[in-house]
Amino acid sequence: MKEELAELWRYRQLLKMLVARELKVRYKNSFLGFFWSIIPPLMQVAVFSFLYRGVLGLPAKNLSAYLLTGIIPWSFFSSCILDASQSIVVNYTMIRKIYLPREAIPLAIVISNTVHFILGWVVYFAAFLVVAHFFNVGIPLVPSMVFFPFLVILEVILVTGISLYVAALNVFYEDVKFLLSTIFGLAIFILPVLYPADQIYYTSHLVRNHKWIFELYMLNPIASIIDAFRHCLLQSISPSNFNAKLKHAHALPFNPYVFTCSTVITLLIFWGGLTYFNKRKWQFVERP
Amino acid sequence: MEVKDAVIVDNLVKIFRIRYRSHLKARAMALLKPAPPIQEFTALNGITFNIPHGQTVAVIGRNGSGKSTLLCLLAKVYRKTSGVIELNGLRGGEARVAPLLDLSAGFHPELTGEDNILFYGAVLGYSPQEMRQKFDSIVEFAELGDKVQTTLRNWNEGARLRLGFSIAAHTDPDILLVDEVLAVGDEAFQAKCYRFIRELQTQGKTILFVTHDLRTVERVAQRVIWLKNGVICMDGEVSEVLQAYRLYSAEQNL
């Protein structure tokens, strides 16, 4: 592992160039350029607000902040992993002919996506801490916001681990691409992206009577990170906002124990992804 | 201090495992039958040679004799199965290697020529500052002019190859690995490439190249290694080896 890190450090210039290339090429032929990294989440917020309030008639107030705290981490997670899964295959001709540390390719994807991720948060804070206050719909500063940078780093670690894993796996099984797009298309409805995690707890008597089912659900690192982002940036919102039947339900407090466990899982995933990539990386050029 | 040879290869072996892409159907069928033994292909079977600094060596042989595998191993694209590979710089330490296995492999079609020069430079281990210093001379050698500011997508194949050769040649390598790419561009550019290679030779660079064009070998090389089925069949003087190789080729044609 030490060797690989030293090699990456030696090639840091190349890593920088790969990141710059990713950032440059992505929106190069588009008129709106970088705006395309913030337009999709805003459109999603608009559509889902309409769905909740207009179609389902929920009382959901100030929904956009709650939606965005889910959508920003989720789109980073899903689009980065999808990009990374293709990264080795896309650069296959280069890998076959020129030596470079193979890790650099998926890592460049992760870093360039992280730039868009951070840009998304900059827009979020600019909108809700500054602009929205003029219209009295902003969000207040809360002390828990100090944990925000930690959560960003944690998600980047998680995404790096999974990205390395799927990038290597996709060389041998291109099913990965289809599997991921299917999973990601559906997971957005099951994970607490478009609603707070409490809603899962309140779905049925079964879950309410067996709290461990909910805790098991929250062990999923990405669910737990999105939930932590909400707890860190926003004040709890009554579950009745998303489900009219839950008039007397209380919002669940942040559960630090489950979060710690899921953080350990994140670190294990990171280590596993790194190890798997390392084991497979010399077989890339000899793939069947 | 004794200077080590530029290239030291000792008992180098490369075995490829032949894999077949397995589909679900094939897998399911395979469960019914006994598993077939793993097929292996020995591309290089114990190669040993040294190249002193400043020597230009041509590697010849029929298709599938292991020439490209050897170059890919030296360029660190493949991992050796066993044996020793050492690439030493003229001033000690690890050599700076310019691999010319495929001239346009490191290029991105959506970037301009300028960005690609910087990027390819980084792939070969050079900082943007270093590449900027060589920028004008690279563009001039590749005969690109203002085209270098446009995206590579719209370039013709010849221009891309010229740029690739120009970059690799300008990075001041200790060792140049060339695979069949000297047949780049039109005749005028080829002549220029040869002049450039001559210049590199006088500067004491080590060059290892693979080709099927025996006239190129006669013009450029000082020594020839003939590979046959993954082993060195002959290694020595240009005229001597070529004579034997021509005889062998003629026999094969009968």
Tab-separated table of N, CA, C and O in Angstrom, chain A residues 7 10-11 13-14 17-18 20-21 24-25 28-29 91 93-100 102 170-174 279-280 282-283 285-288, chain B residues 14 16-17 19-22 27 72 75-79 94 99 101-102 105-106 108 110-111 115 118-120 122-128 151 153:
chain	number	residue	atom	x	y	z
A	7	GLU	N	4.018	5.907	-5.404
A	7	GLU	CA	3.932	5.994	-6.859
A	7	GLU	C	2.935	7.077	-7.278
A	7	GLU	O	3.204	7.860	-8.192
A	10	ARG	N	4.495	10.378	-6.829
A	10	ARG	CA	5.428	10.654	-7.910
A	10	ARG	C	4.692	11.162	-9.147
A	10	ARG	O	5.203	11.976	-9.902
A	11	TYR	N	3.496	10.651	-9.348
A	11	TYR	CA	2.710	11.013	-10.526
A	11	TYR	C	1.636	12.055	-10.198
A	11	TYR	O	0.632	12.113	-10.852
A	13	GLN	N	1.510	15.149	-10.574
A	13	GLN	CA	1.301	16.088	-11.672
A	13	GLN	C	0.293	15.518	-12.665
A	13	GLN	O	-0.600	16.205	-13.140
A	14	LEU	N	0.453	14.233	-12.952
A	14	LEU	CA	-0.444	13.566	-13.884
A	14	LEU	C	-1.857	13.524	-13.320
A	14	LEU	O	-2.824	13.762	-14.038
A	17	MET	N	-3.409	16.730	-13.846
A	17	MET	CA	-3.794	16.924	-15.238
A	17	MET	C	-5.044	16.116	-15.588
A	17	MET	O	-5.905	16.578	-16.335
A	18	LEU	N	-5.122	14.906	-15.029
A	18	LEU	CA	-6.300	14.069	-15.288
A	18	LEU	C	-7.558	14.732	-14.735
A	18	LEU	O	-8.599	14.735	-15.380
A	20	ALA	N	-7.951	17.974	-14.190
A	20	ALA	CA	-8.220	19.152	-15.022
A	20	ALA	C	-8.871	18.727	-16.335
A	20	ALA	O	-9.790	19.379	-16.825
A	21	ARG	N	-8.417	17.596	-16.870
A	21	ARG	CA	-8.972	17.110	-18.128
A	21	ARG	C	-10.439	16.752	-17.948
A	21	ARG	O	-11.285	17.120	-18.757
A	24	LYS	N	-12.457	19.911	-17.608
A	24	LYS	CA	-12.512	20.667	-18.854
A	24	LYS	C	-13.422	20.006	-19.872
A	24	LYS	O	-14.207	20.661	-20.532
A	25	VAL	N	-13.255	18.683	-19.994
A	25	VAL	CA	-13.924	17.986	-21.089
A	25	VAL	C	-15.421	17.861	-20.856
A	25	VAL	O	-16.215	17.951	-21.778
A	28	LYS	N	-17.452	20.863	-22.003
A	28	LYS	CA	-16.745	21.658	-22.991
A	28	LYS	C	-17.623	22.088	-24.162
A	28	LYS	O	-17.561	23.220	-24.618
A	29	ASN	N	-18.450	21.168	-24.638
A	29	ASN	CA	-19.228	21.484	-25.827
A	29	ASN	C	-20.621	21.991	-25.491
A	29	ASN	O	-21.493	22.028	-26.341
A	91	ASN	N	-10.562	4.511	-20.726
A	91	ASN	CA	-9.145	4.821	-20.946
A	91	ASN	C	-8.322	3.577	-21.278
A	91	ASN	O	-7.111	3.560	-21.088
A	93	THR	N	-7.365	2.098	-24.070
A	93	THR	CA	-6.279	2.171	-25.062
A	93	THR	C	-5.036	2.799	-24.448
A	93	THR	O	-3.916	2.400	-24.752
A	94	MET	N	-5.240	3.767	-23.570
A	94	MET	CA	-4.095	4.419	-22.944
A	94	MET	C	-3.375	3.455	-22.001
A	94	MET	O	-2.148	3.346	-22.031
A	95	ILE	N	-4.152	2.737	-21.183
A	95	ILE	CA	-3.550	1.810	-20.223
A	95	ILE	C	-2.757	0.724	-20.922
A	95	ILE	O	-1.739	0.261	-20.435
A	96	ARG	N	-3.221	0.331	-22.098
A	96	ARG	CA	-2.529	-0.745	-22.807
A	96	ARG	C	-1.197	-0.308	-23.394
A	96	ARG	O	-0.378	-1.142	-23.754
A	97	LYS	N	-1.002	0.997	-23.542
A	97	LYS	CA	0.178	1.458	-24.254
A	97	LYS	C	1.144	2.297	-23.424
A	97	LYS	O	2.297	2.446	-23.787
A	98	ILE	N	0.653	2.899	-22.369
A	98	ILE	CA	1.512	3.787	-21.589
A	98	ILE	C	1.399	3.404	-20.125
A	98	ILE	O	0.305	3.106	-19.639
A	99	TYR	N	2.522	3.448	-19.424
A	99	TYR	CA	2.460	3.181	-17.993
A	99	TYR	C	2.001	4.424	-17.234
A	99	TYR	O	2.488	5.525	-17.469
A	100	LEU	N	1.072	4.241	-16.362
A	100	LEU	CA	0.737	5.262	-15.369
A	100	LEU	C	0.091	4.515	-14.218
A	100	LEU	O	-0.447	3.437	-14.420
A	102	ARG	N	-2.424	3.000	-12.203
A	102	ARG	CA	-3.813	2.782	-12.628
A	102	ARG	C	-4.803	3.474	-11.703
A	102	ARG	O	-5.877	3.881	-12.102
A	170	ASN	N	-15.746	-3.619	-13.353
A	170	ASN	CA	-16.378	-3.380	-14.644
A	170	ASN	C	-15.484	-3.778	-15.818
A	170	ASN	O	-15.964	-3.990	-16.921
A	171	VAL	N	-14.177	-3.879	-15.576
A	171	VAL	CA	-13.284	-4.315	-16.654
A	171	VAL	C	-13.596	-5.762	-17.032
A	171	VAL	O	-13.536	-6.145	-18.192
A	172	PHE	N	-13.959	-6.536	-16.038
A	172	PHE	CA	-14.183	-7.963	-16.278
A	172	PHE	C	-15.652	-8.295	-16.484
A	172	PHE	O	-15.986	-9.233	-17.181
A	173	TYR	N	-16.507	-7.550	-15.818
A	173	TYR	CA	-17.945	-7.775	-15.989
A	173	TYR	C	-18.604	-6.450	-16.304
A	173	TYR	O	-18.815	-5.631	-15.412
A	174	GLU	N	-18.943	-6.249	-17.567
A	174	GLU	CA	-19.576	-4.972	-17.880
A	174	GLU	C	-21.029	-4.935	-17.429
A	174	GLU	O	-21.724	-3.943	-17.650
A	279	LYS	N	-5.368	-5.687	-6.371
A	279	LYS	CA	-5.216	-7.086	-6.742
A	279	LYS	C	-5.465	-7.268	-8.235
A	279	LYS	O	-4.843	-8.107	-8.876
A	280	ARG	N	-6.381	-6.472	-8.761
A	280	ARG	CA	-6.822	-6.680	-10.131
A	280	ARG	C	-6.087	-5.828	-11.158
A	280	ARG	O	-6.175	-6.088	-12.347
A	282	TRP	N	-3.235	-5.294	-12.487
A	282	TRP	CA	-2.335	-5.777	-13.525
A	282	TRP	C	-3.032	-6.703	-14.501
A	282	TRP	O	-2.471	-7.086	-15.519
A	283	GLN	N	-4.237	-7.108	-14.158
A	283	GLN	CA	-4.974	-7.978	-15.081
A	283	GLN	C	-5.775	-7.171	-16.092
A	283	GLN	O	-6.314	-7.728	-17.040
A	285	VAL	N	-4.894	-5.145	-18.459
A	285	VAL	CA	-4.410	-5.201	-19.835
A	285	VAL	C	-4.541	-6.592	-20.441
A	285	VAL	O	-4.366	-6.761	-21.632
A	286	GLU	N	-4.831	-7.573	-19.601
A	286	GLU	CA	-4.949	-8.928	-20.122
A	286	GLU	C	-6.381	-9.420	-20.062
A	286	GLU	O	-6.640	-10.616	-20.026
A	287	ARG	N	-7.311	-8.474	-20.017
A	287	ARG	CA	-8.690	-8.910	-19.836
A	287	ARG	C	-9.153	-9.729	-21.048
A	287	ARG	O	-8.688	-9.516	-22.164
A	288	PRO	N	-10.062	-10.669	-20.821
A	288	PRO	CA	-10.515	-11.503	-21.944
A	288	PRO	C	-11.332	-10.692	-22.942
A	288	PRO	O	-11.931	-9.719	-22.561
B	14	LYS	N	7.404	-14.181	-19.507
B	14	LYS	CA	6.043	-13.646	-19.429
B	14	LYS	C	5.073	-14.711	-19.904
B	14	LYS	O	5.156	-15.201	-21.029
B	16	PHE	N	1.087	-15.508	-20.336
B	16	PHE	CA	-0.289	-14.996	-20.333
B	16	PHE	C	-1.227	-16.140	-20.022
B	16	PHE	O	-1.047	-17.256	-20.511
B	17	ARG	N	-2.217	-15.831	-19.228
B	17	ARG	CA	-3.282	-16.804	-19.026
B	17	ARG	C	-4.329	-16.497	-20.061
B	17	ARG	O	-4.781	-15.364	-20.169
B	19	ARG	N	-7.795	-16.275	-21.099
B	19	ARG	CA	-9.114	-16.288	-20.475
B	19	ARG	C	-10.150	-16.113	-21.560
B	19	ARG	O	-9.909	-15.445	-22.543
B	20	TYR	N	-11.270	-16.688	-21.313
B	20	TYR	CA	-12.382	-16.460	-22.217
B	20	TYR	C	-13.442	-15.701	-21.468
B	20	TYR	O	-13.677	-15.945	-20.298
B	21	ARG	N	-14.049	-14.758	-22.149
B	21	ARG	CA	-15.131	-14.016	-21.517
B	21	ARG	C	-16.265	-14.993	-21.231
B	21	ARG	O	-16.705	-15.710	-22.125
B	22	SER	N	-16.667	-15.081	-19.982
B	22	SER	CA	-17.682	-16.066	-19.661
B	22	SER	C	-19.036	-15.408	-19.498
B	22	SER	O	-19.171	-14.408	-18.804
B	27	ARG	N	-21.264	-20.351	-18.394
B	27	ARG	CA	-20.975	-20.800	-17.031
B	27	ARG	C	-21.872	-21.952	-16.625
B	27	ARG	O	-21.433	-22.948	-16.063
B	72	CYS	N	6.443	-3.947	-24.188
B	72	CYS	CA	5.428	-3.600	-23.193
B	72	CYS	C	5.931	-3.877	-21.779
B	72	CYS	O	5.619	-3.137	-20.845
B	75	ALA	N	8.233	-1.144	-20.887
B	75	ALA	CA	7.495	0.100	-20.658
B	75	ALA	C	6.593	0.012	-19.432
B	75	ALA	O	5.826	0.924	-19.161
B	76	LYS	N	6.639	-1.079	-18.708
B	76	LYS	CA	5.857	-1.298	-17.483
B	76	LYS	C	4.355	-1.392	-17.728
B	76	LYS	O	3.553	-1.176	-16.824
B	77	VAL	N	3.966	-1.664	-18.974
B	77	VAL	CA	2.542	-1.835	-19.235
B	77	VAL	C	2.085	-3.209	-18.764
B	77	VAL	O	1.008	-3.372	-18.217
B	78	TYR	N	2.928	-4.212	-18.981
B	78	TYR	CA	2.651	-5.549	-18.456
B	78	TYR	C	3.511	-5.783	-17.226
B	78	TYR	O	4.542	-5.140	-17.044
B	79	ARG	N	3.091	-6.736	-16.413
B	79	ARG	CA	3.913	-7.141	-15.288
B	79	ARG	C	4.577	-8.471	-15.631
B	79	ARG	O	3.918	-9.383	-16.102
B	94	GLU	N	17.179	5.483	-11.797
B	94	GLU	CA	16.263	4.893	-12.755
B	94	GLU	C	16.243	5.711	-14.039
B	94	GLU	O	16.307	6.943	-14.008
B	99	PRO	N	8.237	5.751	-23.943
B	99	PRO	CA	7.652	4.630	-24.662
B	99	PRO	C	6.863	5.131	-25.866
B	99	PRO	O	5.961	5.938	-25.736
B	101	LEU	N	4.908	3.255	-27.946
B	101	LEU	CA	4.247	2.018	-28.348
B	101	LEU	C	3.053	2.326	-29.230
B	101	LEU	O	2.695	1.583	-30.104
B	102	ASP	N	2.408	3.429	-28.943
B	102	ASP	CA	1.301	3.883	-29.775
B	102	ASP	C	1.313	5.391	-29.649
B	102	ASP	O	1.155	5.932	-28.571
B	105	ALA	N	-1.921	7.244	-28.148
B	105	ALA	CA	-2.678	6.597	-27.076
B	105	ALA	C	-3.008	7.549	-25.930
B	105	ALA	O	-4.056	7.448	-25.323
B	106	GLY	N	-2.111	8.482	-25.634
B	106	GLY	CA	-2.350	9.347	-24.479
B	106	GLY	C	-3.153	10.597	-24.808
B	106	GLY	O	-3.337	11.443	-23.942
B	108	HIS	N	-6.380	13.032	-25.852
B	108	HIS	CA	-7.820	13.126	-25.690
B	108	HIS	C	-8.374	13.981	-26.819
B	108	HIS	O	-7.953	15.111	-27.005
B	110	GLU	N	-11.006	15.653	-27.242
B	110	GLU	CA	-11.743	16.880	-26.943
B	110	GLU	C	-10.845	18.025	-26.459
B	110	GLU	O	-11.313	19.120	-26.205
B	111	LEU	N	-9.566	17.735	-26.291
B	111	LEU	CA	-8.672	18.790	-25.825
B	111	LEU	C	-7.875	19.363	-26.991
B	111	LEU	O	-7.708	18.719	-28.026
B	115	ASP	N	-3.154	21.526	-24.793
B	115	ASP	CA	-3.491	20.773	-23.573
B	115	ASP	C	-2.983	19.340	-23.647
B	115	ASP	O	-2.537	18.779	-22.647
B	118	LEU	N	0.696	19.134	-22.798
B	118	LEU	CA	0.931	19.188	-21.353
B	118	LEU	C	0.526	17.878	-20.691
B	118	LEU	O	1.202	17.369	-19.796
B	119	PHE	N	-0.604	17.313	-21.165
B	119	PHE	CA	-1.103	16.076	-20.564
B	119	PHE	C	-0.173	14.899	-20.846
B	119	PHE	O	0.195	14.151	-19.945
B	120	TYR	N	0.208	14.768	-22.104
B	120	TYR	CA	1.097	13.667	-22.480
B	120	TYR	C	2.430	13.800	-21.746
B	120	TYR	O	3.014	12.807	-21.296
B	122	ALA	N	2.813	15.025	-18.800
B	122	ALA	CA	2.595	14.567	-17.429
B	122	ALA	C	2.591	13.038	-17.364
B	122	ALA	O	3.094	12.444	-16.422
B	123	VAL	N	2.027	12.402	-18.399
B	123	VAL	CA	2.027	10.938	-18.454
B	123	VAL	C	3.459	10.419	-18.466
B	123	VAL	O	3.784	9.425	-17.824
B	124	LEU	N	4.335	11.128	-19.188
B	124	LEU	CA	5.729	10.700	-19.266
B	124	LEU	C	6.550	11.195	-18.084
B	124	LEU	O	7.745	10.941	-18.009
B	125	GLY	N	5.911	11.921	-17.172
B	125	GLY	CA	6.588	12.329	-15.944
B	125	GLY	C	7.212	13.708	-15.964
B	125	GLY	O	8.170	13.957	-15.238
B	126	TYR	N	6.683	14.597	-16.788
B	126	TYR	CA	7.244	15.950	-16.850
B	126	TYR	C	6.216	16.976	-16.414
B	126	TYR	O	5.028	16.831	-16.697
B	127	SER	N	6.683	18.015	-15.735
B	127	SER	CA	5.770	19.033	-15.236
B	127	SER	C	5.370	19.969	-16.379
B	127	SER	O	6.068	20.064	-17.386
B	128	PRO	N	4.232	20.664	-16.211
B	128	PRO	CA	3.801	21.610	-17.251
B	128	PRO	C	4.868	22.665	-17.551
B	128	PRO	O	5.026	23.064	-18.706
B	151	THR	N	-8.918	21.700	-31.279
B	151	THR	CA	-9.117	20.381	-30.653
B	151	THR	C	-8.640	19.272	-31.580
B	151	THR	O	-8.796	19.348	-32.782
B	153	ARG	N	-9.805	16.489	-32.167
B	153	ARG	CA	-10.878	15.793	-32.864
B	153	ARG	C	-10.810	16.024	-34.375
B	153	ARG	O	-11.087	15.150	-35.174
